[in-house]
């Protein structure tokens, strides 16, 4: 699923949040979701279809996303978009994430100051 094995633990459990975030700016089909996650993470997140689609189905079952079939790209594709409930969950989880990362940044601050800036 992920390029850097150690990063796996950092991303695990947050894939729902990441997928909802990618859908926040508009509908996407599976491949576009995969590409956006890979691009934003600079290749650290590489979701395979076998990981992505079960998460999308779960989010759909929870009424956080809805899907529709469309043939605008020359072949039928299943497009996913946030529902109002999904946008609300995203806001809630983003707030929680901000609080968690703030705590981690404070705890890791002494160590992070000694590391070189990322390229």
Backbone as numpy.savetxt, mean C-alpha at the origin, in Angstrom:
# Nx Ny Nz CAx CAy CAz Cx Cy Cz
7.85 -11.59 -1.84 7.04 -10.41 -1.84 7.90 -9.16 -1.84
8.93 -9.09 -1.03 9.77 -7.91 -0.92 11.19 -8.21 -1.34
11.86 -7.19 -1.86 13.23 -7.35 -2.31 14.16 -7.55 -1.11
14.11 -6.65 -0.14 14.97 -6.74 1.04 14.27 -7.57 2.11
14.84 -8.74 2.43 14.18 -9.65 3.36 13.93 -9.00 4.72
14.88 -8.23 5.24 14.69 -7.58 6.53 13.56 -6.55 6.48
13.37 -5.93 5.35 12.29 -4.95 5.20 10.93 -5.63 5.24
10.90 -6.93 4.97 9.65 -7.69 4.97 8.89 -7.48 6.27
9.57 -7.57 7.40 8.91 -7.40 8.69 8.36 -5.98 8.87
9.04 -5.00 8.30 8.59 -3.63 8.43 7.33 -3.36 7.61
7.21 -4.02 6.47 6.05 -3.81 5.61 4.88 -4.73 5.94
5.19 -5.90 6.46 4.13 -6.87 6.77 3.12 -6.23 7.71
1.88 -6.46 7.45 0.84 -5.88 8.27 0.39 -4.50 7.82
1.11 -3.92 6.87 0.77 -2.59 6.39 0.39 -2.59 4.92
0.29 -3.76 4.33 -0.04 -3.81 2.91 -1.44 -3.27 2.63
-2.39 -3.53 3.53 -3.74 -2.97 3.37 -3.66 -1.45 3.30
-2.96 -0.86 4.24 -2.80 0.59 4.30 -2.13 1.11 3.03
-1.12 0.41 2.57 -0.40 0.84 1.37 -1.30 0.78 0.14
-2.09 -0.27 0.03 -2.99 -0.41 -1.12 -4.08 0.65 -1.07
-4.68 0.87 0.10 -5.68 1.93 0.22 -5.09 3.28 -0.14
-3.85 3.52 0.25 -3.18 4.79 -0.05 -3.00 4.97 -1.56
-2.61 3.92 -2.23 -2.42 4.00 -3.69 -3.75 4.28 -4.39
-4.83 3.75 -3.85 -6.14 3.96 -4.46 -6.74 5.33 -4.11
-6.14 6.04 -3.18 -6.69 7.33 -2.74 -6.72 8.36 -3.86
-5.82 8.25 -4.81 -5.79 9.24 -5.90 -6.52 8.78 -7.16
-7.25 7.67 -7.07 -8.06 7.23 -8.19 -8.01 5.73 -8.42
-8.91 5.27 -9.28 -9.04 3.85 -9.60 -7.79 3.32 -10.27
-7.51 2.05 -9.99 -6.38 1.37 -10.62 -6.71 -0.10 -10.77
-6.11 -0.73 -11.78 -6.20 -2.18 -11.88 -4.94 -2.77 -11.27
-4.92 -4.07 -11.09 -3.87 -4.73 -10.33 -2.45 -4.37 -10.72
-2.16 -4.39 -12.01 -0.79 -4.11 -12.45 -0.38 -2.67 -12.09
-1.30 -1.72 -12.24 -0.99 -0.34 -11.87 -0.71 -0.22 -10.38
-1.46 -0.96 -9.56 -1.19 -0.98 -8.12 0.21 -1.51 -7.84
0.55 -2.63 -8.48 1.88 -3.22 -8.29 2.97 -2.23 -8.67
2.81 -1.57 -9.81 3.82 -0.63 -10.29 3.97 0.55 -9.36
2.85 1.11 -8.91 2.91 2.27 -8.02 3.61 1.93 -6.71
3.27 0.79 -6.13 3.92 0.37 -4.88 5.42 0.17 -5.08
5.78 -0.43 -6.18 7.20 -0.65 -6.47 7.92 0.68 -6.69
7.30 1.58 -7.45 7.93 2.87 -7.73 8.13 3.69 -6.46
7.09 3.81 -5.66 7.16 4.63 -4.45 8.16 4.05 -3.45
8.25 2.74 -3.38 9.15 2.09 -2.42 10.56 1.92 -2.97
10.80 2.43 -4.16 12.10 2.26 -4.83 12.49 0.79 -4.91
11.47 -0.03 -5.23 11.69 -1.45 -5.45 11.66 -2.33 -4.21
11.49 -1.73 -3.04 11.46 -2.56 -1.82 10.18 -3.38 -1.73
9.09 -2.88 -2.29 7.82 -3.61 -2.28 7.55 -4.11 -3.69
7.56 -5.42 -3.82 7.28 -6.05 -5.10 6.21 -7.10 -4.87
4.95 -6.67 -4.94 3.83 -7.58 -4.68 3.56 -8.46 -5.87
3.51 -9.74 -5.64 3.12 -10.68 -6.67 1.60 -10.77 -6.68
1.04 -11.20 -7.80 -0.42 -11.32 -7.93 -1.00 -12.20 -6.82
-0.29 -13.25 -6.45 -0.76 -14.16 -5.42 -0.85 -13.53 -4.04
-0.20 -12.40 -3.85 -0.30 -11.64 -2.60 -1.30 -10.50 -2.75
-1.23 -9.80 -3.88 -2.07 -8.62 -4.10 -3.56 -8.94 -4.15
-3.94 -9.91 -4.99 -5.37 -10.14 -5.22 -6.12 -10.66 -4.00
-5.54 -11.51 -3.18 -6.25 -11.88 -1.94 -6.49 -10.67 -1.03
-5.53 -9.74 -0.98 -5.72 -8.53 -0.17 -6.84 -7.68 -0.77
-6.85 -7.53 -2.08 -7.91 -6.76 -2.73 -9.28 -7.40 -2.49
-9.34 -8.71 -2.57 -10.62 -9.41 -2.31 -11.06 -9.21 -0.87
-10.13 -9.25 0.05 -10.45 -9.01 1.47 -10.96 -7.58 1.66
-10.29 -6.60 1.06 -10.72 -5.21 1.17 -12.10 -5.01 0.54
-12.35 -5.72 -0.55 -13.66 -5.65 -1.19 -14.73 -6.26 -0.27
-14.42 -7.38 0.35 -15.34 -8.02 1.28 -15.67 -7.15 2.48
-14.70 -6.33 2.89 -14.90 -5.40 4.01 -15.56 -4.10 3.54
-15.87 -4.01 2.25 -16.52 -2.83 1.64 -15.62 -1.59 1.70
-14.30 -1.81 1.71 -13.35 -0.70 1.70 -12.98 -0.30 0.28
-13.09 -1.25 -0.64 -12.90 -0.98 -2.07 -14.05 -1.62 -2.84
-14.28 -1.11 -4.01 -15.25 -1.74 -4.92 -14.54 -1.91 -6.25
-15.06 -2.82 -7.04 -14.42 -3.07 -8.32 -15.44 -3.00 -9.44
-14.92 -2.81 -10.64 -15.75 -2.80 -11.83 -14.88 -3.28 -12.99
-15.53 -3.92 -13.92 -14.83 -4.36 -15.12 -14.95 -3.27 -16.17
-13.84 -3.00 -16.84 -13.82 -1.99 -17.88 -12.90 -2.44 -19.00
-13.20 -2.02 -20.20 -12.41 -2.44 -21.35 -11.75 -1.25 -22.05
-11.46 -0.19 -21.30 -10.91 1.02 -21.90 -9.47 0.86 -22.38
-8.76 -0.13 -21.90 -7.35 -0.32 -22.28 -7.19 -1.37 -23.37
-8.27 -1.74 -24.03 -8.18 -2.71 -25.12 -8.52 -4.13 -24.71
-8.56 -4.39 -23.44 -8.97 -5.71 -22.94 -9.64 -5.51 -21.59
-10.49 -6.44 -21.21 -11.20 -6.27 -19.92 -10.22 -6.27 -18.75
-10.38 -5.30 -17.88 -9.57 -5.20 -16.66 -10.49 -4.92 -15.49
-10.10 -5.45 -14.36 -10.86 -5.20 -13.13 -10.22 -4.01 -12.42
-10.97 -2.94 -12.32 -10.51 -1.71 -11.70 -11.00 -1.65 -10.25
-10.14 -1.18 -9.36 -10.46 -1.07 -7.94 -10.46 0.40 -7.55
-11.40 0.77 -6.67 -11.45 2.14 -6.17 -11.91 2.14 -4.72
-11.53 3.19 -4.01 -11.93 3.33 -2.62 -13.42 3.63 -2.50
-14.03 3.11 -1.47 -15.38 3.49 -1.11 -15.26 4.58 -0.04
-16.38 5.16 0.34 -16.36 6.14 1.44 -15.84 5.49 2.71
-16.24 4.25 2.96 -15.76 3.52 4.13 -14.25 3.29 4.03
-13.77 3.01 2.83 -12.34 2.81 2.62 -11.54 4.08 2.86
-12.08 5.20 2.41 -11.40 6.49 2.62 -11.35 6.82 4.12
-12.44 6.51 4.81 -12.48 6.73 6.26 -11.46 5.84 6.96
-11.39 4.57 6.57 -10.40 3.65 7.17 -8.98 4.12 6.88
-8.75 4.60 5.66 -7.42 5.11 5.29 -7.03 6.27 6.19
-7.94 7.20 6.41 -7.66 8.35 7.28 -7.35 7.89 8.70
-8.14 6.96 9.18 -7.93 6.42 10.53 -6.57 5.75 10.65
-6.26 4.88 9.69 -4.98 4.16 9.72 -3.79 5.09 9.50
-3.96 6.11 8.66 -2.87 7.07 8.43 -2.56 7.83 9.71
-3.58 8.17 10.46 -3.38 8.84 11.75 -2.62 7.93 12.71
-3.03 6.66 12.77 -2.33 5.70 13.63 -0.89 5.53 13.18
-0.67 5.46 11.87 0.68 5.30 11.33 1.56 6.49 11.71
1.01 7.71 11.60 1.76 8.91 11.98 2.20 8.82 13.43
1.31 8.37 14.31 1.65 8.27 15.73 2.74 7.21 15.97
2.62 6.08 15.30 3.62 5.02 15.44 4.98 5.47 14.92
5.00 6.08 13.74 6.29 6.50 13.17 6.92 7.62 13.98
6.10 8.48 14.56 6.62 9.54 15.42 7.35 8.93 16.62
6.73 7.91 17.20 7.35 7.21 18.33 8.66 6.55 17.91
8.63 5.85 16.78 9.84 5.17 16.30 10.95 6.16 15.96
10.59 7.28 15.35 11.60 8.28 15.02 12.27 8.81 16.27
11.49 9.04 17.32 12.07 9.52 18.57 12.99 8.47 19.18
12.55 7.21 19.17 13.37 6.14 19.74 14.65 5.92 18.93
14.54 6.02 17.61 15.68 5.73 16.73 16.54 6.96 16.44
16.12 8.12 16.87 16.82 9.36 16.56 18.33 9.31 16.80
18.79 8.81 17.95 20.25 8.77 18.16 20.98 7.92 17.11
20.36 6.84 16.70 20.98 5.95 15.72 20.92 6.57 14.33
19.75 7.11 13.99 19.57 7.68 12.65 20.51 8.84 12.38
20.87 9.58 13.42 21.78 10.72 13.25 23.18 10.26 12.83
23.52 9.02 13.13 24.85 8.52 12.80 24.92 7.91 11.40
23.77 7.70 10.77 23.73 7.04 9.46 23.90 8.06 8.34
24.51 7.64 7.23 24.62 8.54 6.09 23.24 8.79 5.49
23.07 9.94 4.86 21.81 10.24 4.18 21.58 9.25 3.06
20.32 8.82 2.88 20.02 7.89 1.78 20.22 8.58 0.43
20.66 7.81 -0.54 20.93 8.37 -1.86 19.67 8.62 -2.64
